[in-house]
Tab-separated table of C-alpha atoms in Angstrom:
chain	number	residue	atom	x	y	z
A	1	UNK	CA	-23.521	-19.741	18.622
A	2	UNK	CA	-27.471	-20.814	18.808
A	3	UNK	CA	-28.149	-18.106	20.438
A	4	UNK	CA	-25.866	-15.436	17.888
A	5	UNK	CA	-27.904	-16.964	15.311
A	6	UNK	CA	-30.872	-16.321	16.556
A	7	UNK	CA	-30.773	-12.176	17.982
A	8	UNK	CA	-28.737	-12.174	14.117
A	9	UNK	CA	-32.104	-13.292	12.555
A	10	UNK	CA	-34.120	-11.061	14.847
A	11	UNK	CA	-31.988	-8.005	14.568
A	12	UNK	CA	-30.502	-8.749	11.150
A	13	UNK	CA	-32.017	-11.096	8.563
A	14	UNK	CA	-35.661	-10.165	8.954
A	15	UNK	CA	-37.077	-7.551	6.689
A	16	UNK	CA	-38.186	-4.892	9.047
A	17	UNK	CA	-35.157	-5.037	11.147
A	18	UNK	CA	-32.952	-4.854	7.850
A	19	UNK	CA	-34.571	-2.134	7.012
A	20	UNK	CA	-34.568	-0.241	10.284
A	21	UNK	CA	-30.629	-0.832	10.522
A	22	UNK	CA	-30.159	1.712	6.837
A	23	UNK	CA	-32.671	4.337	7.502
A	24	UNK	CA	-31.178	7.560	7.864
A	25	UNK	CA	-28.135	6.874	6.613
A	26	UNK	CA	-26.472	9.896	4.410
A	27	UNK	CA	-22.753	9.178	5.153
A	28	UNK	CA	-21.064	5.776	4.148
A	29	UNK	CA	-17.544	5.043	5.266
A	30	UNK	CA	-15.371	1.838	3.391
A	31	UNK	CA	-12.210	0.316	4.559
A	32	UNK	CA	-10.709	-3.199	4.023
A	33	UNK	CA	-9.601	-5.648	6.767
A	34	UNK	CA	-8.085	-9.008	6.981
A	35	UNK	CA	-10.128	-11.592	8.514
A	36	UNK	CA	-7.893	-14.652	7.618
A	37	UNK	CA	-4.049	-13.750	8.847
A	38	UNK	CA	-2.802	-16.534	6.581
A	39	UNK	CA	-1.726	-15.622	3.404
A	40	UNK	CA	-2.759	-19.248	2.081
A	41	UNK	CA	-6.239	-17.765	1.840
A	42	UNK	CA	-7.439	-16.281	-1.040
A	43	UNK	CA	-10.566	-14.640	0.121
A	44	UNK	CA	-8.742	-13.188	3.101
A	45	UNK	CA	-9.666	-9.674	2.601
A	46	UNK	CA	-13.058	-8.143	2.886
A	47	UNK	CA	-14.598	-4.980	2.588
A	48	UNK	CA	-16.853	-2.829	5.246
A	49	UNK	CA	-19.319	-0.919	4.986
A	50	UNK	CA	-19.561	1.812	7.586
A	51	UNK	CA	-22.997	3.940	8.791
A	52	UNK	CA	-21.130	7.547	9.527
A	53	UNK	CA	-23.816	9.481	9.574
A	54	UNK	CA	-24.331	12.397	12.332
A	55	UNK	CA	-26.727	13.713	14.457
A	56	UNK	CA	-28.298	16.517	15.429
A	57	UNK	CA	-24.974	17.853	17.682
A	58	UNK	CA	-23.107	17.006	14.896
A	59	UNK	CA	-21.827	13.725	16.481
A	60	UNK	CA	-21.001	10.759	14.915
A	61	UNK	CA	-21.993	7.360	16.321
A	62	UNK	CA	-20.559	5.053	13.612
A	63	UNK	CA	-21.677	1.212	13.123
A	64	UNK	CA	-21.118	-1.309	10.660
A	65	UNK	CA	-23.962	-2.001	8.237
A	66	UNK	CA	-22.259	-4.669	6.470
A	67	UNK	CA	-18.857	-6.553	5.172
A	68	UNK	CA	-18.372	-8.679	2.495
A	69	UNK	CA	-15.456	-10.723	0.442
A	70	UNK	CA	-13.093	-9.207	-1.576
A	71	UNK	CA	-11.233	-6.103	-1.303
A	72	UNK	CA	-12.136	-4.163	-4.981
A	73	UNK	CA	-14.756	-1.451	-6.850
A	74	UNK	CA	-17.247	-4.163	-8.190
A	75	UNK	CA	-17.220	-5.610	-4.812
A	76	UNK	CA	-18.125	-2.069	-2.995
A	77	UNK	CA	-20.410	-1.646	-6.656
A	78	UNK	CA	-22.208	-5.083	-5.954
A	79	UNK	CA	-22.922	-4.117	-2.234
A	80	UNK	CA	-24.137	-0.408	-3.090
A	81	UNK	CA	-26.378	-2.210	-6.065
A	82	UNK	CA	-28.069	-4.543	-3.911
A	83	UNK	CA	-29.288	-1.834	-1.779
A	84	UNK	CA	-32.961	-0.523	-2.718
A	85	UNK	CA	-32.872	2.818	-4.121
A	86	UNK	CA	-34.520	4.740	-1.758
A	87	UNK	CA	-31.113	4.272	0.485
A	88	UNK	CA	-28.944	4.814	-2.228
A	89	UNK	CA	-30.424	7.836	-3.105
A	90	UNK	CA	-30.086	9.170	0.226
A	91	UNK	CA	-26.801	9.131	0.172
A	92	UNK	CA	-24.900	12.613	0.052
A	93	UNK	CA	-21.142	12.209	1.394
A	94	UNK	CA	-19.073	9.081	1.184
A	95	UNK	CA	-15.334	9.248	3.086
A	96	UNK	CA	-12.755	6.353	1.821
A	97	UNK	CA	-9.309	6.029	2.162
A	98	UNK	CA	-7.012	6.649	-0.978
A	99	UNK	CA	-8.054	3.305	-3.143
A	100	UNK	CA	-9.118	3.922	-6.445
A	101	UNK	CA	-11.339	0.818	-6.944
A	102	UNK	CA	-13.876	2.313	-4.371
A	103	UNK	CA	-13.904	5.908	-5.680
A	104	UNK	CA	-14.832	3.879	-8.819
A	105	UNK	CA	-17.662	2.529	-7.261
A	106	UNK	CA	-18.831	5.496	-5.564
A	107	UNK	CA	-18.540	7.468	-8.559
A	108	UNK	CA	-20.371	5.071	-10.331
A	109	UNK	CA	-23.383	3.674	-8.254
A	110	UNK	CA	-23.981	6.637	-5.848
A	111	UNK	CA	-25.920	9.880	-7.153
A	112	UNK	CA	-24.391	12.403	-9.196
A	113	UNK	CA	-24.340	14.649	-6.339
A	114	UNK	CA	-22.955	12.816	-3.593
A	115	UNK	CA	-20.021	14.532	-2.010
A	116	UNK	CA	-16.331	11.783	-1.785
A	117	UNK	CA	-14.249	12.931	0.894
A	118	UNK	CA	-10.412	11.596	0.971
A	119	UNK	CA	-9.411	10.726	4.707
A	120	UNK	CA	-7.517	13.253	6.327
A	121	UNK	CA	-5.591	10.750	8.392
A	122	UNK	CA	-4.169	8.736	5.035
A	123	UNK	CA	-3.629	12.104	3.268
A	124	UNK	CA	-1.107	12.976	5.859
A	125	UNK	CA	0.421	9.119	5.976
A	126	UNK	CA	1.491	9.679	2.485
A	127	UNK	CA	2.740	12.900	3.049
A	128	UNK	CA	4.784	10.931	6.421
A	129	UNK	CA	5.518	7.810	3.745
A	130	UNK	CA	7.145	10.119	1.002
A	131	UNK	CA	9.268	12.172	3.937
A	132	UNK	CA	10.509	8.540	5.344
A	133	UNK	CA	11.479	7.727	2.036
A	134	UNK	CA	13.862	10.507	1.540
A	135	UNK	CA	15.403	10.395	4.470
A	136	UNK	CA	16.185	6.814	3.983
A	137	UNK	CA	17.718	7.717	-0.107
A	138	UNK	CA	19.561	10.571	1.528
A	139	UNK	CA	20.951	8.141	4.171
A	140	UNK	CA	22.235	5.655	1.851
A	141	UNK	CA	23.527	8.227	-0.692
A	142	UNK	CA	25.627	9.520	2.241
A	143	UNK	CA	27.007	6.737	4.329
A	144	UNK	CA	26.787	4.040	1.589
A	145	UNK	CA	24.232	1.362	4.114
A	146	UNK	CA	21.212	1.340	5.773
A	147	UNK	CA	20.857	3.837	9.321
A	148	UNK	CA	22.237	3.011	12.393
A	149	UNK	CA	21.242	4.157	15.654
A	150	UNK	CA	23.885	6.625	15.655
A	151	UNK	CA	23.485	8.369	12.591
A	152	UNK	CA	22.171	11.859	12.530
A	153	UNK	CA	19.532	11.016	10.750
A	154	UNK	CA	18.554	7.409	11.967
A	155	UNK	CA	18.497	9.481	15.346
A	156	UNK	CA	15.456	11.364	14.295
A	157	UNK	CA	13.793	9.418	12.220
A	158	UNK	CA	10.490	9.748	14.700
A	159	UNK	CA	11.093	13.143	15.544
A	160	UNK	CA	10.732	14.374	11.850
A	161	UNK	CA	7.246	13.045	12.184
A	162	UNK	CA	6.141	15.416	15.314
A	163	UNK	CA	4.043	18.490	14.556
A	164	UNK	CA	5.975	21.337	14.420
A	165	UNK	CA	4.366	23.447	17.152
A	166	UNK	CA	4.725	20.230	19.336
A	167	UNK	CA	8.238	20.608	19.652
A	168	UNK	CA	9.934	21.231	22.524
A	169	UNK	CA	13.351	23.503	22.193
A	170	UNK	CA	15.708	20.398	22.800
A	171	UNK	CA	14.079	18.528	19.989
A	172	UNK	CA	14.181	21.566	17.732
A	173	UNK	CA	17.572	22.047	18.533
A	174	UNK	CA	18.459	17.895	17.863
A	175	UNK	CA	16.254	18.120	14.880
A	176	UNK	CA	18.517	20.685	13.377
A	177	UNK	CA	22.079	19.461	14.395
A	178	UNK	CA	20.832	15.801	12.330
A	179	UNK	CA	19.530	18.281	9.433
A	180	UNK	CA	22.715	19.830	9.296
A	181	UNK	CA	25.106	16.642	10.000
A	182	UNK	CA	23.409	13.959	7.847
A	183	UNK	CA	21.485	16.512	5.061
A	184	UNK	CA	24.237	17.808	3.061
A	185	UNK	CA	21.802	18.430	-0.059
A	186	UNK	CA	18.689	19.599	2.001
A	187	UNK	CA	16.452	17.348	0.662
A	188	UNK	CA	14.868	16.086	3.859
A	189	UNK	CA	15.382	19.186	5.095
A	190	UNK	CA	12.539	20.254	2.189
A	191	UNK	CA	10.859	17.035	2.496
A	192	UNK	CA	10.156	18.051	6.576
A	193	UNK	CA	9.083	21.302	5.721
A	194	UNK	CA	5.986	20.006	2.940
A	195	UNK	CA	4.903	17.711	4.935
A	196	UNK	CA	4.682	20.300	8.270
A	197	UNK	CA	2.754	22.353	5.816
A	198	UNK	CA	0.509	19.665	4.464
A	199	UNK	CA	-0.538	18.668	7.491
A	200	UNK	CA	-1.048	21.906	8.970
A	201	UNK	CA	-4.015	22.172	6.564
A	202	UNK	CA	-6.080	20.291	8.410
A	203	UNK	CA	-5.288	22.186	12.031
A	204	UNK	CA	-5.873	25.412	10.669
A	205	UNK	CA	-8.165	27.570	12.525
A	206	UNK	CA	-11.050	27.919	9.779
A	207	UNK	CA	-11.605	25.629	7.079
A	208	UNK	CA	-11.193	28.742	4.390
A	209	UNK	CA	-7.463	28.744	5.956
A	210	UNK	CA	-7.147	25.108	5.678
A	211	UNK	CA	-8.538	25.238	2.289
A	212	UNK	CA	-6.114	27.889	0.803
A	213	UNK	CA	-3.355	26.021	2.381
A	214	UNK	CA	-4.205	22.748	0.500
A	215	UNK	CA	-4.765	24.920	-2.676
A	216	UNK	CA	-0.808	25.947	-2.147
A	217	UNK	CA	0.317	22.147	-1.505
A	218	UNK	CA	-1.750	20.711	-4.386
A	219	UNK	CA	-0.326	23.620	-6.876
A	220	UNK	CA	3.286	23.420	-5.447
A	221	UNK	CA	3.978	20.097	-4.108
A	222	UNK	CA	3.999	18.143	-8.293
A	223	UNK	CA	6.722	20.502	-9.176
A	224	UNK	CA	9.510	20.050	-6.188
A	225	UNK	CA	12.339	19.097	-7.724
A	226	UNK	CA	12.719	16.193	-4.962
A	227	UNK	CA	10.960	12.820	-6.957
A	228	UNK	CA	9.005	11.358	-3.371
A	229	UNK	CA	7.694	14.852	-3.184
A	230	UNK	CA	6.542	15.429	-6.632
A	231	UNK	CA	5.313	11.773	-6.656
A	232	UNK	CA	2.988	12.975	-3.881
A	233	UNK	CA	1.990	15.935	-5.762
A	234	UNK	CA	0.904	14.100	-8.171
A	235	UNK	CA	-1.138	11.769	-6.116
A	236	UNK	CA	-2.421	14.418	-4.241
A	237	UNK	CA	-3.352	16.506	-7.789
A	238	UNK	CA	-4.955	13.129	-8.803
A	239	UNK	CA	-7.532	13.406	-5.791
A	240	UNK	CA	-7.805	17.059	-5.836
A	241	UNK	CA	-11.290	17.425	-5.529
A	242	UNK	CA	-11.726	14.468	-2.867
A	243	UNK	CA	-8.859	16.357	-0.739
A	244	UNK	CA	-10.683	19.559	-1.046
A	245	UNK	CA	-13.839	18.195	0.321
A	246	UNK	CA	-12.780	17.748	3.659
A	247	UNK	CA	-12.976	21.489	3.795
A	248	UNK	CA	-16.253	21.993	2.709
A	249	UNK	CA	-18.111	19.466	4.332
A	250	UNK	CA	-17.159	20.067	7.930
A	251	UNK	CA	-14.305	17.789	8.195
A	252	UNK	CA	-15.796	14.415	6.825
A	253	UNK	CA	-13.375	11.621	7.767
A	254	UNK	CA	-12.992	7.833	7.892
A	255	UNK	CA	-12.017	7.701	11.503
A	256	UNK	CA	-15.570	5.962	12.337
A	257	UNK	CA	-14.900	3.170	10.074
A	258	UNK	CA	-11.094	2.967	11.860
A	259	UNK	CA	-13.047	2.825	15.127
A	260	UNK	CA	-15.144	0.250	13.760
A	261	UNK	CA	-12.346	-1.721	12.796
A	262	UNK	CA	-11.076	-2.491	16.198
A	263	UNK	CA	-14.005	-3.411	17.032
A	264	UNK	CA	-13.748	-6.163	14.324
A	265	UNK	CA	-10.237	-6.930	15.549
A	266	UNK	CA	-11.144	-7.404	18.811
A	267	UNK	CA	-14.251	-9.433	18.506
A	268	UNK	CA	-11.535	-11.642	15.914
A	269	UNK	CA	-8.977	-11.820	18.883
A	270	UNK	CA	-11.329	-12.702	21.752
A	271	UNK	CA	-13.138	-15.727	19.227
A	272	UNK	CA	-8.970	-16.686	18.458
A	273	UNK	CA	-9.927	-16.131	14.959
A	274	UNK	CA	-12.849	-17.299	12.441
A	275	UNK	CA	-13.292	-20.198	9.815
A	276	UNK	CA	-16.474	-19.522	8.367
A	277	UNK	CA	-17.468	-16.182	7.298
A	278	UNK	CA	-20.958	-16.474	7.801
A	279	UNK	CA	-20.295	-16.673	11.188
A	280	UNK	CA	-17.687	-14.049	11.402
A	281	UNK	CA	-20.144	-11.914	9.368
A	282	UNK	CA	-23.130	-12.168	12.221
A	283	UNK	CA	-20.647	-12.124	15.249
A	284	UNK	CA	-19.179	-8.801	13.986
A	285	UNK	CA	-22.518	-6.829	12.827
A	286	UNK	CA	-23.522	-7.157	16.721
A	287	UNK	CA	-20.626	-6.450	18.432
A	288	UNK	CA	-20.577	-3.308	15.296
A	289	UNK	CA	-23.929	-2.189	15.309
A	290	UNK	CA	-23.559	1.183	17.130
A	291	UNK	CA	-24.863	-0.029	20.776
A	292	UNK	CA	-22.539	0.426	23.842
A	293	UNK	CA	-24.538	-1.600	26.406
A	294	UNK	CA	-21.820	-1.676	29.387
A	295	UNK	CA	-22.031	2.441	29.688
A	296	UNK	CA	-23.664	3.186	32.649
A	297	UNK	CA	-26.159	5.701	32.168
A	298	UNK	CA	-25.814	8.958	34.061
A	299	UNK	CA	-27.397	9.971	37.116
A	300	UNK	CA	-30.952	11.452	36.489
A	301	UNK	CA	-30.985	10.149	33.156
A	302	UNK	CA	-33.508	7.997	31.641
């Protein structure tokens, strides 16, 4: 731990190296992690702060420039506030997972102009969430209890979840002998069929397409007449512009600060957890930081 302490100081803590480690940036990504499993804790959750810049290819090599306690907006404010102005300034597209507290912050501490950009990835969990939860309303409506592994619809519970054109002809042909056994009403039925189409928005082939397909979901999906449905309508409506900006910006995502997050959880794992957070904080900003030291570097190179 001497030794952390002291590349942390040289590569963290002093001013030039601080410094060095948020130049350039122009993309931030946020997410929240656990870093004490016991609920007993009260500052178990803590928020990072993610570098997801790109490069010249268009690449993104994401690190972690920082984490702190608490999981809210004034927490993400505090951290973005701290930061001199020349950074915060540079900033021009920030990606975050649906969590109104840091939208709040972004919106608030971040220039006018910067661009927020709703994770594809949780978009299309809450379109998975809101088909799961018909299914399982349907199911009890019908049989009166929870699934069981032979009920048409407990049967395909993680086939409804496949992308359409990744279905083979048997599990077409099983997907729509449940539908028509345990789906009297067609509500799941529907349900499948909005959130095919809302995810196929982000595998269209330009990102006009995809765009005019999340126009359609956005301006449709409030009004179904199915309440988990509409209830993600009006989620999605709620985020419309942050949903659109996916489009627009080259497909801006949070999937570096995911990646990032193993990271964390591994470093956590191999240590058999953390008691002080100062330590946690130094152990994960080097195994974060961006480096990947065991590659081997290709023949000719370098």
């Amino acid at each position: 731990m001497d030794a952390i302490r002291t590349r942390a100081h040289q590569d963290l803590n002093d001013e030039p190296a601080r410094a060095a480690r948020l130049a350039g940036v122009d993309t931030l990504g946020v997410d929240e992690h656990i870093w004490k499993p016991s609920a007993r804790h009260r500052d178990r959750a803590v928020t990072s702060i993610v570098d997801l810049t790109r490069d010249q290819d268009g690449r993104i090599h994401a690190r972690l420039l920082d984490v702190t306690l608490g999981r809210s907006g004034p927490v993400y404010a505090d951290w973005i506030r701290a930061r001199t102005r020349e950074f915060v300034d540079g900033i021009t597209h920030a990606s975050l997972d649906p969590f109104r507290g840091y939208a709040n912050a972004i919106r608030t501490e971040l220039p006018d102009d910067t661009v927020t950009v709703l994770d594809a990835f949780h978009v299309v969990k809450l379109a998975s969430t809101a088909m799961d939860e018909v299914r399982r309303r349907v199911q009890q409506a019908t049989l009166g209890r929870r699934g069981h592994k032979k009920d048409p619809l407990y049967r395909i519970r993680r086939l409804l979840s496949t992308a359409r054109e990744n279905l083979t002809d048997r599990g077409r042909a099983r997907l729509e002998a449940a539908l028509q056994a345990g789906d009297p009403g067609l509500e799941v039925t529907v349900a499948w069929h909005a959130y095919q189409e809302l995810r196929s928005m982000f595998h269209a082939s330009t990102p006009a397409a995809g765009r005019a397909t999340a126009k359609r979901v956005l301006d449709s999906f409030y009004r179904c007449p199915i309440p988990e449905i509409a209830r993600l309508g009006r989620t999605l409506r709620s985020w419309r512009a942050e949903v659109l900006a996916y489009f627009d910006t080259g497909g801006i995502s949070n999937g570096g600060t995911e990646a990032i997050n193993l990271i964390i959880e591994k470093t956590r794992r191999l240590a058999h957890g953390f008691r002080n957070f100062g330590n946690y904080r130094i152990r994960i900003l080097l195994a974060a930081d961006g480096t990947r030291p065991w590659r081997r570097q290709r023949r000719g190179s370098g």
